């Protein structure tokens, strides 16, 4: 519904242009706006006109008009001419207020606006105009967090995030597909993306007993940058699931080698695997061997510490490393071979998950 302030501004402008005294009444007889402070004298005539079947009428030097909304009278407009045609002034006021009513009906809600923005469906001018109508600041530091649940459409997780962050009109919580919940969070003071992501993972794990992955992009300093941040969060989630499956949080600016591999053409990936493995070796590495390799890499090729954490005798670990060398042709006790095997295993996992 139009505010009294908006109605007053509208009739003030028309009154000055058309040199006519204008008033707007509600259907209950309340004076909503008055260009010349004479409206109180017209209440009785307005009530009489409201009960008449006419849509416009002239009485005692005034023109009266009914403005409809969905076939119901919404406002009564009165016009008295000074030096011009009062009928034209009243009709113009009715037309302008009618357009304003329609515009306010089409005013987007914040959630729909944010969904369209995330999916990059808005032109820059639309972003500016709709955000102004909604009272959403344009130039504020924000980031997009993507929360993927283990179950499709986990309503409990969605409501939990809304309860934590959605109460503020400066944050938005929405869903675009069956497994992903999106939080557009305004960053204030000491807020950091890492703290927010950790809070989401811990809270959902404990209170909703649901395991989730959380990703986020680079900060958006303006509303128009939010689609870019969302795409970065989406990429971070995909890359994290493939290459860093043991981590629950993936930041776009910390994807490392995984980002490079994810963007390689499939032909280059297959060529690299053939050079290293001949295309067969990853299938021959059992779970025990892969665990040994990953722990060895995690501990920076430290044989003693790897043996200790795997509860193995040093000679047993040495035997396993030699067996890996025999199978792969790579001695991962050397940095260059270790790096080659690490990259090859990541590429092989990427190709496996992508089903090609």
Short mmCIF file of C-alpha atoms in Angstrom, two decimals:
data_model
loop_
_atom_site.label_atom_id
_atom_site.label_comp_id
_atom_site.label_asym_id
_atom_site.label_seq_id
_atom_site.Cartn_x
_atom_site.Cartn_y
_atom_site.Cartn_z
CA UNK A 1 0.00 0.00 0.00
CA UNK A 2 1.13 3.53 -0.73
CA UNK A 3 2.37 5.51 2.25
CA UNK A 4 0.83 8.90 3.07
CA UNK A 5 4.21 10.49 2.36
CA UNK A 6 4.31 9.09 -1.18
CA UNK A 7 0.72 10.22 -1.83
CA UNK A 8 1.45 13.70 -0.48
CA UNK A 9 4.54 14.10 -2.66
CA UNK A 10 2.56 13.03 -5.72
CA UNK A 11 -0.31 15.49 -5.29
CA UNK A 12 2.03 18.34 -4.28
CA UNK A 13 3.83 17.98 -7.61
CA UNK A 14 0.61 17.85 -9.61
CA UNK A 15 -0.90 20.74 -7.66
CA UNK A 16 2.06 22.97 -8.46
CA UNK A 17 2.05 22.05 -12.15
CA UNK A 18 -1.73 22.24 -12.68
CA UNK A 19 -2.49 25.10 -10.23
CA UNK A 20 -5.21 23.10 -8.56
CA UNK A 21 -5.99 22.24 -4.93
CA UNK A 22 -5.93 18.45 -4.46
CA UNK A 23 -6.86 16.12 -1.61
CA UNK A 24 -6.81 12.35 -1.19
CA UNK A 25 -9.15 10.51 1.21
CA UNK A 26 -9.25 6.89 2.30
CA UNK A 27 -12.49 4.93 2.00
CA UNK A 28 -13.03 5.40 5.74
CA UNK A 29 -13.07 9.17 5.28
CA UNK A 30 -9.54 9.72 6.60
CA UNK A 31 -7.72 12.62 5.00
CA UNK A 32 -4.47 11.11 3.67
CA UNK A 33 -2.96 14.04 1.77
CA UNK A 34 -3.86 17.69 1.21
CA UNK A 35 -2.10 20.19 -1.04
CA UNK A 36 -3.72 23.37 0.34
CA UNK A 37 -5.07 22.51 3.84
CA UNK A 38 -8.71 22.60 2.87
CA UNK A 39 -9.46 18.88 2.99
CA UNK A 40 -11.23 18.85 6.35
CA UNK A 41 -14.04 20.91 4.85
CA UNK A 42 -14.73 18.24 2.23
CA UNK A 43 -15.29 15.18 4.42
CA UNK A 44 -19.09 15.34 4.25
CA UNK A 45 -19.11 15.73 0.47
CA UNK A 46 -16.57 12.93 0.15
CA UNK A 47 -18.76 10.54 2.16
CA UNK A 48 -21.74 11.44 -0.02
CA UNK A 49 -19.74 10.83 -3.20
CA UNK A 50 -18.40 7.48 -1.90
CA UNK A 51 -21.98 6.22 -1.52
CA UNK A 52 -23.00 7.36 -5.01
CA UNK A 53 -22.67 5.03 -8.05
CA UNK A 54 -20.68 7.63 -10.02
CA UNK A 55 -16.94 7.28 -10.63
CA UNK A 56 -16.52 11.06 -10.98
CA UNK A 57 -18.73 13.96 -10.01
CA UNK A 58 -18.70 17.77 -9.58
CA UNK A 59 -20.14 19.32 -6.42
CA UNK A 60 -19.89 22.87 -5.07
CA UNK A 61 -16.95 23.80 -7.26
CA UNK A 62 -14.97 20.59 -6.63
CA UNK A 63 -14.32 17.57 -8.81
CA UNK A 64 -14.46 14.15 -7.11
CA UNK A 65 -12.87 10.95 -8.45
CA UNK A 66 -12.81 7.34 -7.28
CA UNK A 67 -9.57 5.40 -7.64
CA UNK A 68 -10.06 1.63 -7.78
CA UNK A 69 -7.85 -1.26 -6.79
CA UNK A 70 -9.05 -4.71 -7.95
CA UNK A 71 -12.58 -3.32 -8.49
CA UNK A 72 -12.70 -1.92 -4.95
CA UNK A 73 -12.51 1.81 -4.20
CA UNK A 74 -9.09 2.54 -2.71
CA UNK A 75 -9.01 6.36 -2.61
CA UNK A 76 -11.18 9.40 -3.20
CA UNK A 77 -9.45 12.30 -4.96
CA UNK A 78 -10.80 15.86 -4.89
CA UNK A 79 -9.66 18.76 -7.06
CA UNK A 80 -10.53 22.47 -7.04
CA UNK A 81 -9.12 24.62 -9.85
CA UNK A 82 -7.31 27.88 -9.28
CA UNK A 83 -6.32 28.99 -12.77
CA UNK A 84 -6.79 25.78 -14.73
CA UNK A 85 -9.09 22.81 -15.29
CA UNK A 86 -9.73 21.00 -11.99
CA UNK A 87 -11.11 17.98 -13.83
CA UNK A 88 -7.84 17.45 -15.70
CA UNK A 89 -5.82 17.88 -12.51
CA UNK A 90 -7.93 15.31 -10.70
CA UNK A 91 -7.73 12.82 -13.58
CA UNK A 92 -3.95 13.27 -13.70
CA UNK A 93 -3.68 12.68 -9.96
CA UNK A 94 -5.81 9.54 -10.24
CA UNK A 95 -3.68 8.24 -13.12
CA UNK A 96 -0.40 8.88 -11.29
CA UNK A 97 -1.58 7.32 -8.03
CA UNK A 98 -2.91 4.34 -9.98
CA UNK A 99 0.50 3.76 -11.55
CA UNK A 100 2.18 4.09 -8.18
CA UNK A 101 -0.19 1.48 -6.73
CA UNK A 102 0.68 -0.95 -9.51
CA UNK A 103 4.40 -0.31 -9.08
CA UNK A 104 4.21 -1.03 -5.36
CA UNK A 105 2.29 -4.23 -6.02
CA UNK A 106 5.15 -5.41 -8.20
CA UNK A 107 7.71 -4.50 -5.58
CA UNK A 108 9.89 -7.64 -5.24
CA UNK A 109 10.32 -9.40 -1.94
CA UNK A 110 13.87 -9.68 -0.65
CA UNK A 111 14.11 -13.44 -1.10
CA UNK A 112 12.98 -13.37 -4.74
CA UNK A 113 15.29 -10.45 -5.47
CA UNK A 114 18.26 -12.31 -3.99
CA UNK A 115 17.49 -15.50 -5.91
CA UNK A 116 17.36 -13.58 -9.19
CA UNK A 117 20.57 -11.79 -8.26
CA UNK A 118 22.40 -15.03 -7.41
CA UNK A 119 21.38 -16.54 -10.74
CA UNK A 120 22.54 -13.39 -12.56
CA UNK A 121 19.08 -12.66 -13.98
CA UNK A 122 19.13 -8.92 -13.27
CA UNK A 123 20.60 -6.04 -15.21
CA UNK A 124 22.67 -3.55 -13.26
CA UNK A 125 19.88 -0.95 -13.43
CA UNK A 126 17.38 -3.51 -12.08
CA UNK A 127 19.71 -4.30 -9.19
CA UNK A 128 19.94 -0.63 -8.28
CA UNK A 129 16.21 0.09 -8.58
CA UNK A 130 14.93 -3.02 -6.80
CA UNK A 131 17.47 -2.78 -3.99
CA UNK A 132 16.40 0.83 -3.45
CA UNK A 133 12.74 -0.22 -3.19
CA UNK A 134 13.66 -2.97 -0.74
CA UNK A 135 15.99 -0.79 1.30
CA UNK A 136 18.98 -3.06 0.67
CA UNK A 137 22.35 -1.24 0.78
CA UNK A 138 24.23 -1.49 -2.52
CA UNK A 139 27.83 -0.97 -1.35
CA UNK A 140 28.32 -3.29 1.62
CA UNK A 141 30.85 -6.07 2.11
CA UNK A 142 29.13 -9.47 1.77
CA UNK A 143 29.98 -13.06 0.97
CA UNK A 144 28.02 -16.03 -0.32
CA UNK A 145 28.12 -19.26 1.70
CA UNK A 146 26.89 -22.46 0.12
CA UNK A 147 25.75 -25.21 2.52
CA UNK A 148 25.27 -28.66 0.99
CA UNK A 149 23.36 -31.14 3.14
CA UNK A 150 23.74 -34.90 3.04
CA UNK A 151 19.97 -35.33 2.65
CA UNK A 152 17.89 -33.71 -0.05
CA UNK A 153 15.81 -30.76 1.13
CA UNK A 154 16.75 -30.83 4.80
CA UNK A 155 14.13 -28.45 6.19
CA UNK A 156 15.64 -28.58 9.69
CA UNK A 157 18.97 -27.26 8.44
CA UNK A 158 17.30 -24.52 6.41
CA UNK A 159 15.27 -23.33 9.40
CA UNK A 160 18.31 -23.46 11.66
CA UNK A 161 20.31 -21.19 9.36
CA UNK A 162 17.34 -18.84 9.04
CA UNK A 163 17.03 -18.70 12.82
CA UNK A 164 20.71 -17.88 13.21
CA UNK A 165 21.20 -15.40 10.37
CA UNK A 166 17.87 -14.78 8.64
CA UNK A 167 16.37 -12.51 11.30
CA UNK A 168 18.54 -9.64 10.15
CA UNK A 169 17.14 -7.79 7.14
CA UNK A 170 20.74 -7.39 5.95
CA UNK A 171 21.28 -11.16 5.52
CA UNK A 172 19.46 -13.55 3.19
CA UNK A 173 18.89 -17.29 3.48
CA UNK A 174 17.44 -19.05 0.46
CA UNK A 175 17.51 -22.32 -1.47
CA UNK A 176 17.85 -22.82 -5.20
CA UNK A 177 18.00 -26.62 -5.49
CA UNK A 178 17.20 -29.68 -3.39
CA UNK A 179 20.52 -29.98 -1.55
CA UNK A 180 22.04 -26.51 -1.39
CA UNK A 181 21.19 -23.74 1.06
CA UNK A 182 22.58 -20.30 0.32
CA UNK A 183 23.48 -17.70 2.92
CA UNK A 184 24.30 -14.19 1.72
CA UNK A 185 25.94 -12.72 4.80
CA UNK A 186 26.84 -9.12 5.41
CA UNK A 187 30.30 -8.97 6.98
CA UNK A 188 30.64 -6.59 9.87
CA UNK A 189 33.43 -5.76 12.29
CA UNK A 190 35.50 -8.82 13.14
CA UNK A 191 33.41 -11.22 11.04
CA UNK A 192 35.56 -13.63 9.03
CA UNK A 193 34.41 -16.19 6.49
CA UNK A 194 36.35 -18.93 8.29
CA UNK A 195 34.56 -18.27 11.59
CA UNK A 196 31.15 -18.20 9.93
CA UNK A 197 31.81 -21.41 7.99
CA UNK A 198 33.07 -23.21 11.10
CA UNK A 199 30.02 -22.08 13.06
CA UNK A 200 27.70 -23.42 10.37
CA UNK A 201 29.41 -26.82 10.25
CA UNK A 202 29.59 -27.21 14.05
CA UNK A 203 26.06 -25.98 14.74
CA UNK A 204 24.40 -28.14 12.09
CA UNK A 205 26.45 -31.19 13.07
CA UNK A 206 25.47 -30.89 16.75
CA UNK A 207 21.92 -29.53 16.66
CA UNK A 208 20.54 -30.98 13.43
CA UNK A 209 22.73 -34.10 13.51
CA UNK A 210 23.38 -33.61 9.82
CA UNK A 211 26.72 -33.54 8.07
CA UNK A 212 27.24 -30.68 5.68
CA UNK A 213 29.88 -29.13 3.47
CA UNK A 214 30.28 -25.37 3.42
CA UNK A 215 31.99 -23.32 0.73
CA UNK A 216 32.34 -19.62 0.06
CA UNK A 217 33.70 -17.31 -2.63
CA UNK A 218 35.58 -14.05 -2.55
CA UNK A 219 33.95 -11.04 -0.93
CA UNK A 220 31.47 -8.94 -2.87
CA UNK A 221 31.80 -5.25 -2.09
CA UNK A 222 28.70 -4.36 -4.15
CA UNK A 223 25.43 -6.14 -4.88
CA UNK A 224 26.30 -6.58 -8.55
CA UNK A 225 29.31 -8.74 -7.50
CA UNK A 226 27.19 -11.32 -5.64
CA UNK A 227 26.60 -13.56 -8.72
CA UNK A 228 30.38 -13.84 -9.10
CA UNK A 229 30.79 -14.74 -5.43
CA UNK A 230 28.06 -17.37 -5.73
CA UNK A 231 29.71 -18.99 -8.76
CA UNK A 232 33.00 -19.06 -6.86
CA UNK A 233 31.32 -20.74 -3.89
CA UNK A 234 29.77 -23.30 -6.24
CA UNK A 235 33.15 -24.04 -7.83
CA UNK A 236 34.79 -24.31 -4.41
CA UNK A 237 32.16 -26.84 -3.31
CA UNK A 238 32.65 -28.99 -6.42
CA UNK A 239 36.45 -28.88 -6.25
CA UNK A 240 36.45 -29.55 -2.51
CA UNK A 241 34.32 -32.68 -2.85
CA UNK A 242 36.67 -34.13 -5.46
CA UNK A 243 40.12 -33.26 -4.15
CA UNK A 244 39.67 -32.48 -0.45
CA UNK A 245 36.92 -34.87 0.58
CA UNK A 246 38.21 -35.03 4.17
CA UNK A 247 37.61 -31.28 4.64
CA UNK A 248 34.18 -29.86 5.42
CA UNK A 249 34.97 -26.28 4.41
CA UNK A 250 36.19 -25.11 1.00
CA UNK A 251 37.24 -21.52 0.30
CA UNK A 252 37.54 -20.37 -3.30
CA UNK A 253 40.83 -18.61 -2.61
CA UNK A 254 42.38 -21.75 -1.06
CA UNK A 255 41.69 -24.46 -3.63
CA UNK A 256 45.33 -24.89 -4.60
CA UNK A 257 46.21 -27.55 -7.16
CA UNK A 258 42.64 -28.80 -7.22
CA UNK A 259 41.49 -25.63 -8.97
CA UNK A 260 44.05 -26.12 -11.75
CA UNK A 261 43.19 -29.75 -12.34
CA UNK A 262 39.44 -29.02 -12.33
CA UNK A 263 39.90 -26.57 -15.17
CA UNK A 264 42.08 -28.84 -17.34
CA UNK A 265 40.59 -30.30 -20.53
CA UNK A 266 39.85 -34.02 -20.24
CA UNK A 267 42.26 -34.79 -23.09
CA UNK A 268 45.20 -33.33 -21.15
CA UNK A 269 44.19 -35.23 -18.01
CA UNK A 270 44.08 -38.55 -19.88
CA UNK A 271 47.40 -37.85 -21.59
CA UNK A 272 49.04 -37.15 -18.22
CA UNK A 273 47.62 -40.35 -16.68
CA UNK A 274 48.88 -42.43 -19.59
CA UNK A 275 52.35 -40.94 -19.20
CA UNK A 276 52.45 -41.73 -15.50
CA UNK A 277 50.40 -44.92 -15.15
CA UNK A 278 49.63 -46.27 -18.56
CA UNK A 279 46.02 -45.80 -17.54
CA UNK A 280 45.81 -48.80 -15.16
CA UNK A 281 47.69 -48.21 -11.92
CA UNK A 282 45.09 -46.31 -9.85
CA UNK A 283 42.81 -49.34 -10.02
CA UNK A 284 45.59 -51.54 -8.57
CA UNK A 285 46.18 -49.42 -5.47
CA UNK A 286 44.25 -50.89 -2.56
CA UNK A 287 42.91 -48.97 0.45
CA UNK A 288 45.92 -49.80 2.61
CA UNK A 289 48.33 -48.52 -0.02
CA UNK A 290 46.37 -45.31 -0.57
CA UNK A 291 46.23 -44.70 3.19
CA UNK A 292 50.00 -45.11 3.38
CA UNK A 293 50.57 -42.73 0.46
CA UNK A 294 48.23 -40.05 1.82
CA UNK A 295 49.73 -40.16 5.32
CA UNK A 296 53.25 -40.04 3.88
CA UNK A 297 52.33 -36.94 1.85
CA UNK A 298 50.55 -35.37 4.83
CA UNK A 299 53.69 -35.71 6.95
CA UNK A 300 55.98 -34.20 4.31
CA UNK A 301 57.65 -37.49 3.28
CA UNK A 302 58.84 -38.16 6.84
CA UNK A 303 59.37 -41.93 7.08
CA UNK A 304 59.79 -42.12 10.86
CA UNK A 305 56.73 -40.00 11.69
CA UNK A 306 54.59 -41.81 9.10
CA UNK A 307 55.53 -45.19 10.57
CA UNK A 308 54.72 -43.94 14.08
CA UNK A 309 51.28 -42.56 13.17
CA UNK A 310 50.39 -45.67 11.17
CA UNK A 311 51.62 -47.91 14.02
CA UNK A 312 54.08 -49.64 11.69
CA UNK A 313 57.65 -50.73 12.10
CA UNK A 314 59.94 -48.55 10.01
CA UNK A 315 61.00 -51.59 7.95
CA UNK A 316 57.34 -52.40 7.22
CA UNK A 317 56.75 -48.90 5.92
CA UNK A 318 59.92 -49.09 3.83
CA UNK A 319 58.65 -52.34 2.32
CA UNK A 320 55.33 -50.68 1.43
CA UNK A 321 57.10 -47.73 -0.19
CA UNK A 322 59.23 -50.08 -2.26
CA UNK A 323 56.13 -51.99 -3.32
CA UNK A 324 54.53 -48.70 -4.43
CA UNK A 325 57.66 -47.96 -6.45
CA UNK A 326 57.49 -51.36 -8.09
CA UNK A 327 53.85 -50.90 -9.07
CA UNK A 328 53.98 -47.27 -10.15
CA UNK A 329 57.58 -46.78 -11.16
CA UNK A 330 57.76 -43.82 -8.74
CA UNK A 331 59.86 -43.63 -5.60
CA UNK A 332 57.79 -41.28 -3.47
CA UNK A 333 60.66 -40.84 -1.01
CA UNK A 334 61.98 -38.36 -3.57
CA UNK A 335 60.19 -35.02 -3.88
CA UNK A 336 59.81 -35.08 -7.67
CA UNK A 337 58.29 -38.57 -7.77
CA UNK A 338 56.08 -37.78 -4.78
CA UNK A 339 54.78 -34.67 -6.51
CA UNK A 340 54.11 -36.62 -9.73
CA UNK A 341 52.17 -39.33 -7.91
CA UNK A 342 50.21 -36.80 -5.87
CA UNK A 343 49.12 -34.96 -9.02
CA UNK A 344 48.36 -38.19 -10.85
CA UNK A 345 46.13 -39.50 -8.07
CA UNK A 346 44.24 -36.20 -7.97
CA UNK A 347 43.74 -36.24 -11.74
CA UNK A 348 42.61 -39.87 -11.64
CA UNK A 349 40.08 -39.08 -8.90
CA UNK A 350 38.78 -36.12 -10.90
CA UNK A 351 38.30 -38.26 -14.00
CA UNK A 352 36.65 -41.04 -11.96
CA UNK A 353 34.11 -38.73 -10.31
CA UNK A 354 33.27 -37.08 -13.60
CA UNK A 355 32.43 -40.49 -15.01
CA UNK A 356 34.80 -40.37 -17.95
#
